[in-house]
Amino acid sequence: MAIKYTAKVIEHFKNPHNIGVIENPDACATEGSPACGDEITVYLKIDKATDRIEDVKFQSYGCASNIATGSIITDLAKGKTIDEAEAITWKQAADELGGLPPVKMHCSVLAVDGLRSAIRKYKKEVKGIDYDSTLDVKTVTEELKHVLWPPVGVDIITLKMVKYIGIDLGAVRVEVSIGSDDKFLNPTIDEIVEHVSKIRGVKSVNVENV
């Protein structure tokens, strides 16, 4: 069955705003999702006196939803302070596009993660604010809220698909409950590994389907 997109998604896909590269950006960050091969890089130019985003651009490697969400998230961020832009949610981005198919909601999460990563990189390198988290069950749980179950576009924590999180000297074990023949099982495991691996102090990630 063909995926149905809203007119606004199609508009931003065909004519994306703010696409390209900022030379000598104040910050840039790349986020990617192995679930469908999407990746986004966000570039920021920031007025250091006001912390306002003067310019923002993105490069996208992926599907129509990835390009459209990159376009809308940069529209939403431009002109805002870094704190205001950091507070933009993936639901806001999806709503601005008139909604996304559940199987593509992760693209909205990816775009927001790219923007937030660039902002936090700027805050850390320019303003001395350290976002590195303590490795504990709460931190892993919060990171897993960024992993959406494609059929419904809801995160795997809310859906209670994560049954156990264990940590031992930097080795993280995550147990999930997904049908063994489900086509989204392996992509979801890959995405869990990608997200958890980003947490400071993680040395290895093992995901088991129980």
Tab-separated table of C-alpha atoms in Angstrom:
chain	number	residue	atom	x	y	z
A	1	MET	CA	0.000	0.000	0.000
A	2	ALA	CA	1.331	3.430	-0.965
A	3	ILE	CA	2.110	5.845	1.869
A	4	LYS	CA	-0.225	8.844	1.885
A	5	TYR	CA	1.296	12.258	2.584
A	6	THR	CA	-0.418	15.572	3.283
A	7	ALA	CA	-0.195	18.379	0.737
A	8	LYS	CA	2.147	20.273	3.062
A	9	VAL	CA	4.554	17.332	3.332
A	10	ILE	CA	4.635	17.076	-0.451
A	11	GLU	CA	5.184	20.839	-0.748
A	12	HIS	CA	8.157	20.803	1.650
A	13	PHE	CA	9.556	17.684	-0.035
A	14	LYS	CA	9.417	19.171	-3.526
A	15	ASN	CA	10.519	22.658	-2.471
A	16	PRO	CA	12.416	22.304	0.820
A	17	HIS	CA	13.254	25.475	2.750
A	18	ASN	CA	16.694	26.210	4.214
A	19	ILE	CA	18.427	23.346	2.438
A	20	GLY	CA	22.186	23.568	2.022
A	21	VAL	CA	25.326	24.220	4.045
A	22	ILE	CA	26.397	27.182	6.198
A	23	GLU	CA	30.081	27.893	5.760
A	24	ASN	CA	31.862	28.233	9.121
A	25	PRO	CA	28.738	27.486	11.187
A	26	ASP	CA	28.644	28.175	14.898
A	27	ALA	CA	27.484	24.589	15.330
A	28	CYS	CA	26.475	21.594	13.264
A	29	ALA	CA	25.354	18.081	14.109
A	30	THR	CA	24.349	14.928	12.272
A	31	GLU	CA	21.732	12.442	13.393
A	32	GLY	CA	20.792	9.261	11.576
A	33	SER	CA	18.333	6.416	11.818
A	34	PRO	CA	19.119	2.949	10.459
A	35	ALA	CA	15.405	2.108	10.590
A	36	CYS	CA	14.907	3.506	7.090
A	37	GLY	CA	18.346	4.799	6.170
A	38	ASP	CA	17.573	8.462	6.918
A	39	GLU	CA	20.141	11.012	8.054
A	40	ILE	CA	20.063	14.751	8.654
A	41	THR	CA	22.763	17.359	9.284
A	42	VAL	CA	21.773	20.713	10.812
A	43	TYR	CA	23.917	23.876	10.588
A	44	LEU	CA	23.413	26.917	12.831
A	45	LYS	CA	24.531	30.547	12.714
A	46	ILE	CA	23.884	32.168	16.084
A	47	ASP	CA	24.082	35.763	17.308
A	48	LYS	CA	26.292	35.322	20.352
A	49	ALA	CA	25.012	38.525	21.974
A	50	THR	CA	21.374	37.446	21.928
A	51	ASP	CA	21.612	33.649	21.486
A	52	ARG	CA	19.196	34.023	18.587
A	53	ILE	CA	19.421	31.744	15.557
A	54	GLU	CA	20.212	34.021	12.612
A	55	ASP	CA	20.385	31.259	10.024
A	56	VAL	CA	19.796	27.527	9.940
A	57	LYS	CA	20.248	25.062	7.112
A	58	PHE	CA	20.091	21.322	6.720
A	59	GLN	CA	21.222	18.509	4.484
A	60	SER	CA	19.049	15.436	4.243
A	61	TYR	CA	19.749	11.939	3.020
A	62	GLY	CA	16.567	9.953	2.984
A	63	CYS	CA	12.882	9.785	2.228
A	64	ALA	CA	10.266	12.464	1.543
A	65	SER	CA	9.299	12.699	5.221
A	66	ASN	CA	12.907	13.232	6.252
A	67	ILE	CA	13.322	16.112	3.815
A	68	ALA	CA	9.957	17.655	4.733
A	69	THR	CA	10.604	17.504	8.483
A	70	GLY	CA	14.080	18.990	8.006
A	71	SER	CA	12.475	21.822	6.073
A	72	ILE	CA	9.753	22.556	8.635
A	73	ILE	CA	11.988	22.216	11.704
A	74	THR	CA	14.442	24.763	10.312
A	75	ASP	CA	11.542	27.108	9.534
A	76	LEU	CA	10.359	26.796	13.132
A	77	ALA	CA	13.850	27.373	14.558
A	78	LYS	CA	14.915	30.378	12.497
A	79	GLY	CA	14.713	33.618	14.485
A	80	LYS	CA	14.189	31.882	17.817
A	81	THR	CA	16.625	31.893	20.718
A	82	ILE	CA	18.522	28.662	21.207
A	83	ASP	CA	16.413	27.860	24.288
A	84	GLU	CA	13.184	28.420	22.361
A	85	ALA	CA	14.398	26.305	19.442
A	86	GLU	CA	15.596	23.542	21.751
A	87	ALA	CA	12.065	23.301	23.162
A	88	ILE	CA	10.512	22.521	19.746
A	89	THR	CA	9.038	19.010	19.835
A	90	TRP	CA	8.736	16.366	17.173
A	91	LYS	CA	4.946	16.513	17.591
A	92	GLN	CA	5.012	20.242	16.761
A	93	ALA	CA	6.988	19.512	13.619
A	94	ALA	CA	4.576	16.771	12.549
A	95	ASP	CA	1.545	18.953	13.314
A	96	GLU	CA	2.982	21.812	11.238
A	97	LEU	CA	3.088	19.405	8.301
A	98	GLY	CA	-0.531	18.412	8.800
A	99	GLY	CA	0.522	15.070	10.261
A	100	LEU	CA	2.773	12.220	9.173
A	101	PRO	CA	1.983	8.550	8.540
A	102	PRO	CA	2.769	6.539	11.718
A	103	VAL	CA	5.517	4.627	9.927
A	104	LYS	CA	7.242	7.949	9.168
A	105	MET	CA	6.895	9.692	12.536
A	106	HIS	CA	10.496	8.783	13.376
A	107	CYS	CA	11.598	11.297	10.708
A	108	SER	CA	10.131	14.079	12.834
A	109	VAL	CA	12.045	12.764	15.864
A	110	LEU	CA	15.204	12.641	13.752
A	111	ALA	CA	14.843	16.277	12.618
A	112	VAL	CA	14.286	17.497	16.184
A	113	ASP	CA	17.221	15.417	17.433
A	114	GLY	CA	19.435	16.987	14.755
A	115	LEU	CA	18.405	20.508	15.764
A	116	ARG	CA	18.807	19.816	19.493
A	117	SER	CA	22.187	18.158	18.992
A	118	ALA	CA	23.474	21.216	17.119
A	119	ILE	CA	22.135	23.565	19.810
A	120	ARG	CA	23.619	21.494	22.628
A	121	LYS	CA	26.950	21.297	20.834
A	122	TYR	CA	26.932	25.112	20.660
A	123	LYS	CA	25.978	25.410	24.325
A	124	LYS	CA	28.750	23.032	25.345
A	125	GLU	CA	31.517	24.470	23.161
A	126	VAL	CA	30.634	28.175	23.328
A	127	LYS	CA	28.723	28.608	26.597
A	128	GLY	CA	30.320	25.863	28.673
A	129	ILE	CA	27.064	24.027	29.399
A	130	ASP	CA	27.707	20.280	29.592
A	131	TYR	CA	24.857	18.001	28.545
A	132	ASP	CA	26.666	14.726	29.181
A	133	SER	CA	24.348	12.493	31.178
A	134	THR	CA	24.971	9.997	33.939
A	135	LEU	CA	24.631	6.425	32.732
A	136	ASP	CA	21.676	4.995	34.618
A	137	VAL	CA	18.333	3.339	33.903
A	138	LYS	CA	16.514	6.684	33.855
A	139	THR	CA	18.878	8.109	31.207
A	140	VAL	CA	18.529	5.005	29.024
A	141	THR	CA	14.749	5.115	29.415
A	142	GLU	CA	14.621	8.764	28.340
A	143	GLU	CA	16.764	7.999	25.280
A	144	LEU	CA	14.500	5.100	24.298
A	145	LYS	CA	11.558	7.511	24.181
A	146	HIS	CA	13.140	8.662	20.901
A	147	VAL	CA	12.661	5.212	19.373
A	148	LEU	CA	9.227	4.990	17.767
A	149	TRP	CA	7.370	1.824	16.805
A	150	PRO	CA	6.740	2.390	13.077
A	151	PRO	CA	3.214	0.917	12.728
A	152	VAL	CA	1.725	3.438	15.178
A	153	GLY	CA	4.346	6.199	15.505
A	154	VAL	CA	4.494	5.944	19.308
A	155	ASP	CA	7.667	5.406	21.342
A	156	ILE	CA	8.543	1.947	22.637
A	157	ILE	CA	8.558	3.081	26.283
A	158	THR	CA	4.976	4.364	26.141
A	159	LEU	CA	3.933	1.152	24.381
A	160	LYS	CA	5.584	-0.877	27.186
A	161	MET	CA	7.638	-2.843	24.666
A	162	VAL	CA	10.768	-2.456	26.802
A	163	LYS	CA	10.679	-5.107	29.519
A	164	TYR	CA	14.063	-4.656	31.172
A	165	ILE	CA	17.059	-2.304	31.231
A	166	GLY	CA	20.229	-3.441	32.948
A	167	ILE	CA	23.603	-1.720	33.290
A	168	ASP	CA	26.876	-3.293	34.407
A	169	LEU	CA	30.170	-1.379	34.104
A	170	GLY	CA	29.103	0.382	30.916
A	171	ALA	CA	27.477	-2.669	29.341
A	172	VAL	CA	23.784	-1.990	28.712
A	173	ARG	CA	21.246	-4.762	28.226
A	174	VAL	CA	17.791	-3.939	26.882
A	175	GLU	CA	15.056	-6.559	26.678
A	176	VAL	CA	12.110	-5.905	24.371
A	177	SER	CA	8.980	-7.814	23.489
A	178	ILE	CA	8.365	-7.863	19.727
A	179	GLY	CA	7.054	-10.663	17.526
A	180	SER	CA	10.013	-12.714	16.288
A	181	ASP	CA	8.763	-12.568	12.699
A	182	ASP	CA	7.814	-8.869	12.789
A	183	LYS	CA	9.419	-6.978	9.901
A	184	PHE	CA	10.204	-4.031	12.199
A	185	LEU	CA	12.100	-6.131	14.773
A	186	ASN	CA	15.631	-5.801	13.393
A	187	PRO	CA	15.351	-2.115	12.373
A	188	THR	CA	14.019	-1.303	15.854
A	189	ILE	CA	16.879	-3.186	17.530
A	190	ASP	CA	19.349	-1.285	15.333
A	191	GLU	CA	17.762	2.002	16.360
A	192	ILE	CA	17.859	1.089	20.054
A	193	VAL	CA	21.575	0.329	19.766
A	194	GLU	CA	22.205	3.613	17.942
A	195	HIS	CA	20.392	5.730	20.529
A	196	VAL	CA	21.766	4.036	23.636
A	197	SER	CA	25.319	4.029	22.262
A	198	LYS	CA	25.278	7.846	22.262
A	199	ILE	CA	24.988	8.025	26.052
A	200	ARG	CA	28.214	8.900	27.813
A	201	GLY	CA	29.802	5.915	29.507
A	202	VAL	CA	28.173	3.229	27.360
A	203	LYS	CA	30.718	0.633	26.262
A	204	SER	CA	28.392	-1.913	24.686
A	205	VAL	CA	24.691	-2.407	23.983
A	206	ASN	CA	22.967	-5.776	23.849
A	207	VAL	CA	19.304	-5.939	22.817
A	208	GLU	CA	17.381	-9.166	23.350
A	209	ASN	CA	13.874	-9.951	22.144
A	210	VAL	CA	12.160	-11.908	24.911
